[in-house]
Structures are given as structure tokens and as C-alpha cells.
Short mmCIF file of C-alpha atoms in Angstrom, two decimals:
data_model
loop_
_atom_site.label_atom_id
_atom_site.label_comp_id
_atom_site.label_asym_id
_atom_site.label_seq_id
_atom_site.Cartn_x
_atom_site.Cartn_y
_atom_site.Cartn_z
CA MET A 8 15.66 -1.09 -10.41
CA THR A 9 12.56 0.71 -9.26
CA ARG A 10 10.75 0.90 -12.60
CA VAL A 11 10.96 -0.23 -16.21
CA ASP A 12 8.59 0.47 -19.11
CA LEU A 13 8.30 -2.11 -21.89
CA ALA A 14 6.53 -1.37 -25.18
CA HIS A 15 5.43 -2.96 -28.44
CA ASP A 16 4.12 -1.06 -31.47
CA ASP A 17 1.73 -2.60 -33.97
CA PHE A 18 1.86 0.09 -36.68
CA LEU A 19 -1.01 -1.42 -38.66
CA GLY A 20 -3.09 -2.45 -35.66
CA GLU A 21 -3.54 -5.91 -37.15
CA VAL A 22 -2.71 -8.00 -34.08
CA ALA A 23 -2.80 -5.52 -31.22
CA SER A 24 -5.83 -3.27 -31.35
CA ILE A 25 -8.25 -1.90 -28.80
CA GLU A 26 -11.00 -4.25 -30.01
CA LYS A 27 -8.74 -7.30 -29.77
CA SER A 28 -7.48 -6.20 -26.36
CA VAL A 29 -11.04 -5.98 -25.03
CA GLY A 30 -11.58 -9.47 -26.45
CA TRP A 31 -8.46 -10.74 -24.67
CA LEU A 32 -9.81 -9.26 -21.46
CA LYS A 33 -13.15 -11.07 -21.87
CA GLU A 34 -11.32 -14.34 -22.63
CA GLY A 35 -9.36 -14.05 -19.36
CA LEU A 36 -6.01 -13.54 -21.10
CA PHE A 37 -5.08 -10.79 -18.65
CA ASN A 38 -5.70 -13.03 -15.64
CA VAL A 39 -2.59 -13.92 -13.67
CA GLY A 40 -2.79 -16.36 -10.78
CA GLY A 41 -6.52 -16.86 -11.42
CA ARG A 42 -7.40 -13.25 -10.65
CA GLN A 43 -9.17 -10.79 -12.94
CA PRO A 44 -7.09 -7.57 -12.96
CA GLN A 45 -8.36 -4.07 -12.30
CA THR A 46 -9.28 -2.27 -15.55
CA SER A 47 -10.29 1.21 -16.68
CA VAL A 48 -10.64 3.15 -19.91
CA ALA A 49 -9.92 6.67 -21.16
CA GLY A 50 -10.30 8.59 -24.39
CA ASP A 51 -12.86 8.78 -27.16
CA TRP A 52 -14.83 5.52 -26.76
CA LEU A 53 -18.02 6.95 -28.31
CA ALA A 54 -17.00 8.63 -31.57
CA LYS A 55 -13.73 6.64 -31.78
CA GLN A 56 -12.00 9.50 -33.57
CA LYS A 57 -9.36 10.77 -31.14
CA GLY A 58 -8.07 7.53 -29.70
CA ARG A 59 -8.91 5.21 -26.87
CA THR A 60 -6.88 3.70 -24.03
CA LEU A 61 -7.45 0.50 -22.08
CA TYR A 62 -5.69 0.24 -18.71
CA VAL A 63 -5.06 -3.16 -17.11
CA GLY A 64 -3.64 -3.45 -13.58
CA SER A 65 -2.59 -0.57 -11.35
CA ARG A 66 0.49 1.32 -10.21
CA GLU A 67 -0.29 0.30 -6.64
CA SER A 68 0.08 -3.38 -7.58
CA GLY A 69 3.38 -2.72 -9.38
CA LYS A 70 2.17 -3.66 -12.88
CA LEU A 71 0.20 -1.28 -15.09
CA THR A 72 -0.53 -1.94 -18.77
CA ARG A 73 -1.70 0.69 -21.25
CA ILE A 74 -3.01 -0.29 -24.67
CA TYR A 75 -3.82 2.75 -26.73
CA GLU A 76 -4.36 4.06 -30.24
CA LYS A 77 -1.07 5.88 -30.76
CA GLY A 78 -1.86 6.83 -34.37
CA LYS A 79 -5.06 8.61 -33.41
CA GLN A 80 -3.28 10.25 -30.48
CA LEU A 81 -0.87 11.75 -33.03
CA GLY A 82 -3.76 13.01 -35.16
CA GLY A 83 -3.90 10.21 -37.72
CA ASP A 84 -7.10 9.75 -39.65
CA ALA A 85 -8.38 6.88 -41.82
CA GLU A 86 -6.38 8.14 -44.84
CA GLN A 87 -3.02 8.07 -43.10
CA PHE A 88 -0.75 5.05 -42.90
CA PHE A 89 -0.34 5.25 -39.12
CA ALA A 90 -4.07 5.69 -38.35
CA ASN A 91 -4.34 2.18 -36.84
CA TRP A 92 -1.03 2.32 -34.94
CA THR A 93 -1.60 0.67 -31.55
CA ARG A 94 0.91 0.64 -28.71
CA ILE A 95 1.15 -1.78 -25.80
CA GLU A 96 3.05 -0.48 -22.77
CA VAL A 97 3.72 -2.43 -19.59
CA GLU A 98 5.02 -0.46 -16.62
CA LEU A 99 6.72 -2.67 -14.02
CA ARG A 100 7.63 -1.35 -10.58
CA ASN A 101 9.48 -2.97 -7.71
CA LYS A 102 6.39 -3.13 -5.50
CA GLY A 103 6.24 -6.70 -4.27
CA ARG A 104 8.61 -7.86 -7.02
CA ILE A 105 12.25 -7.58 -8.05
CA VAL A 106 12.80 -5.90 -11.43
CA PRO A 107 16.00 -7.45 -12.85
CA TRP A 108 18.44 -5.71 -15.21
CA GLU A 109 17.51 -8.31 -17.83
CA THR A 110 14.20 -6.49 -18.36
CA VAL A 111 16.30 -3.82 -20.10
CA THR A 112 18.65 -6.13 -22.01
CA HIS A 113 15.90 -8.61 -23.06
CA PRO A 114 12.65 -6.64 -22.81
CA GLY A 115 10.67 -8.72 -25.31
CA LYS A 116 10.45 -11.85 -23.22
CA TYR A 117 9.36 -9.88 -20.13
CA LEU A 118 6.71 -8.04 -22.14
CA ALA A 119 5.52 -11.38 -23.54
CA GLY A 120 5.46 -12.84 -20.04
CA ALA A 121 3.45 -10.03 -18.48
CA TYR A 122 0.12 -11.61 -19.49
CA PRO A 123 -1.02 -14.64 -21.52
CA ALA A 124 -2.45 -12.13 -24.05
CA PHE A 125 1.09 -11.06 -24.99
CA GLU A 126 2.70 -14.50 -25.38
CA TYR A 127 2.67 -14.09 -29.17
CA LEU A 128 5.29 -11.34 -28.87
CA SER A 129 8.17 -13.71 -28.08
CA LEU A 130 8.98 -17.43 -28.29
CA GLU A 131 10.36 -17.08 -24.76
CA GLN A 132 8.34 -15.55 -21.94
CA CYS A 133 9.63 -14.47 -18.53
CA ARG A 134 7.27 -13.47 -15.78
CA LEU A 135 8.26 -11.44 -12.73
CA LYS A 136 7.17 -13.29 -9.64
CA THR A 137 5.69 -11.39 -6.75
CA ILE A 138 7.41 -11.60 -3.38
CA GLN A 139 5.41 -13.04 -0.51
CA ARG A 140 6.49 -11.07 2.55
CA GLU A 141 5.79 -13.16 5.65
CA VAL A 142 5.50 -11.35 8.92
CA THR A 143 7.15 -13.19 11.78
CA VAL A 144 4.98 -13.27 14.87
CA THR A 145 6.68 -13.11 18.25
CA TYR A 146 5.14 -13.98 21.57
CA GLU A 147 5.42 -10.37 22.77
CA SER A 148 3.73 -8.91 19.68
CA MET A 149 1.03 -11.58 19.84
CA VAL A 150 0.24 -10.59 23.46
CA ARG A 151 0.25 -6.89 22.53
CA HIS A 152 -2.21 -7.43 19.66
CA LEU A 153 -4.45 -9.65 21.78
CA ARG A 154 -4.54 -6.98 24.50
CA THR A 155 -5.46 -4.31 21.93
CA GLN A 156 -8.07 -6.42 20.15
CA GLY A 157 -9.63 -8.31 23.05
CA GLY A 158 -8.46 -6.78 26.31
CA LYS A 159 -11.74 -5.03 27.12
CA ALA A 160 -13.79 -8.13 26.33
CA ILE A 161 -11.55 -10.22 28.61
CA ASN A 162 -12.12 -7.64 31.40
CA VAL A 163 -15.88 -8.09 31.05
CA MET A 164 -15.56 -11.89 31.00
CA THR A 165 -13.41 -11.77 34.17
CA GLU A 166 -16.12 -9.71 35.93
CA VAL A 167 -18.84 -12.14 34.82
CA GLU A 168 -16.76 -15.13 36.02
CA LEU A 169 -16.17 -13.36 39.40
CA GLY A 170 -12.40 -13.07 38.86
CA ASP A 171 -11.95 -16.72 37.86
CA THR A 172 -9.35 -16.24 35.09
CA ALA A 173 -9.10 -20.01 34.54
CA ALA A 174 -12.81 -20.04 33.59
CA VAL A 175 -12.19 -17.13 31.17
CA ILE A 176 -9.21 -18.89 29.55
CA ALA A 177 -11.16 -22.16 29.29
CA GLN A 178 -13.76 -20.35 27.18
CA LEU A 179 -11.19 -18.66 24.91
CA ILE A 180 -8.59 -21.36 24.30
CA LYS A 181 -8.54 -23.36 21.05
CA PRO A 182 -6.81 -26.64 21.91
CA GLY A 183 -4.14 -27.86 19.53
CA GLN A 184 -3.86 -24.57 17.62
CA VAL A 185 -0.71 -22.44 17.61
CA PRO A 186 0.01 -19.58 15.16
CA LYS A 187 2.16 -21.08 12.39
CA ARG A 188 4.45 -18.08 12.25
CA LEU A 189 5.20 -17.96 15.98
CA ALA A 190 8.98 -17.67 16.04
CA GLY A 191 11.81 -17.43 18.51
CA TYR A 192 10.61 -19.97 21.07
CA PRO A 193 11.97 -23.48 21.79
CA GLU A 194 10.12 -26.38 20.23
CA GLU A 195 9.30 -27.95 23.63
CA ILE A 196 7.36 -24.79 24.61
CA LEU A 197 5.34 -24.92 21.40
CA LYS A 198 4.65 -28.64 21.96
CA ASN A 199 3.33 -27.83 25.43
CA LEU A 200 1.09 -25.15 23.92
CA GLU A 201 -0.30 -27.66 21.43
CA ARG A 202 -1.38 -30.17 24.08
CA PRO A 203 -5.16 -30.29 24.66
CA VAL A 204 -6.31 -28.69 27.89
CA PRO A 205 -7.66 -31.32 30.36
#
């Protein structure tokens, strides 16, 4: 799936409210993997009459959370039963993660697993893991990038060293270091590359 939206409504605003959500943010309960998420706000944060929204995360990252005063959005005032109605919405996209069908059949545990702040929503929490996409480096692409990044500097060094390319290489080489993701070459070649230069 490319996207799923999960939601929880607190009709009385007793547990989920804008104030409590801001508190969760300050306590680090929206941190995942030790990182503070991107946040923003919208709505009536001064008079607090027409409803406020707290955004956590971003669409670009694949996880965006909206916590907003649904009752006030619908025109509720202090006299009406739904005036404190607060909604939590988590929008999950398949950017850097796989969104399984189970997010539709068992949404509660995925909503509860989105952030530590929402763990109270379910006894079981499931968190979508991000996919680490490793780029495989080939010898040819490594040479191409080196030429692009350092070709002109190597030209200057060759002029300074009067055409002595061995002297240029001796200044640039880092003995014992090979890119970890270098792929497609026999192990004996890589071992030769790792040997210190005499």
C-alpha cells in the first residue's frame, strides 16, 4: 500500500488534548530512534476559540501526525458536549517503509506504535521500521565520482610534481582503507588494495 491513515478520537479531550500533546512533545514522547521530529502548528493558538492543530513529522519522511481540536473545528463551544473532542491522525506512507495490509485490519496497534506518546491506545504496539537502502559501489562508479570530484585537483598536483603520478598517488592514498560497499571484485584484489604502500 502507498498510504494509510490511522485515527483515534477522544470525544471528551480527557487523555488526548492539544495541551497534553505539547507536553508529550516536551517530554520526548514523539522521539523515535533518538531524534526529535519536525513539528509545526496551525489554527487559533491565541484566542483558542476556533481550534488548534499540532503537526508532528512530515509527508516527506513518510509519517505525518496531526493532533487537532475536532470539536472546535465543527463549531463546538464550551456549552456543547463535543467542544473538547480531540482527534489524533497518523498518516503513514511507503516512503522508506513498507505499509502492510495489517495496518488496515489491526489499525490500533500501529497507531499505538507510531510514537511512545500513543502507547496507551493499545496493549500491543507495532512500529513500521524504515528501510535502509544501501547503495552498492562499483569500481567503475567510484572512478567516475573521483574524476568528477577531484580530477581537476589531481591535474594540478601532477603539474606540481612534474608529471610524477606516483608522487601524486603517494600523497592521496590512505593505506589499509577500502570502501566497505565496494562490490563485484574478487577478494584477492581487495586484499591487495588493503596492503600498506611501501
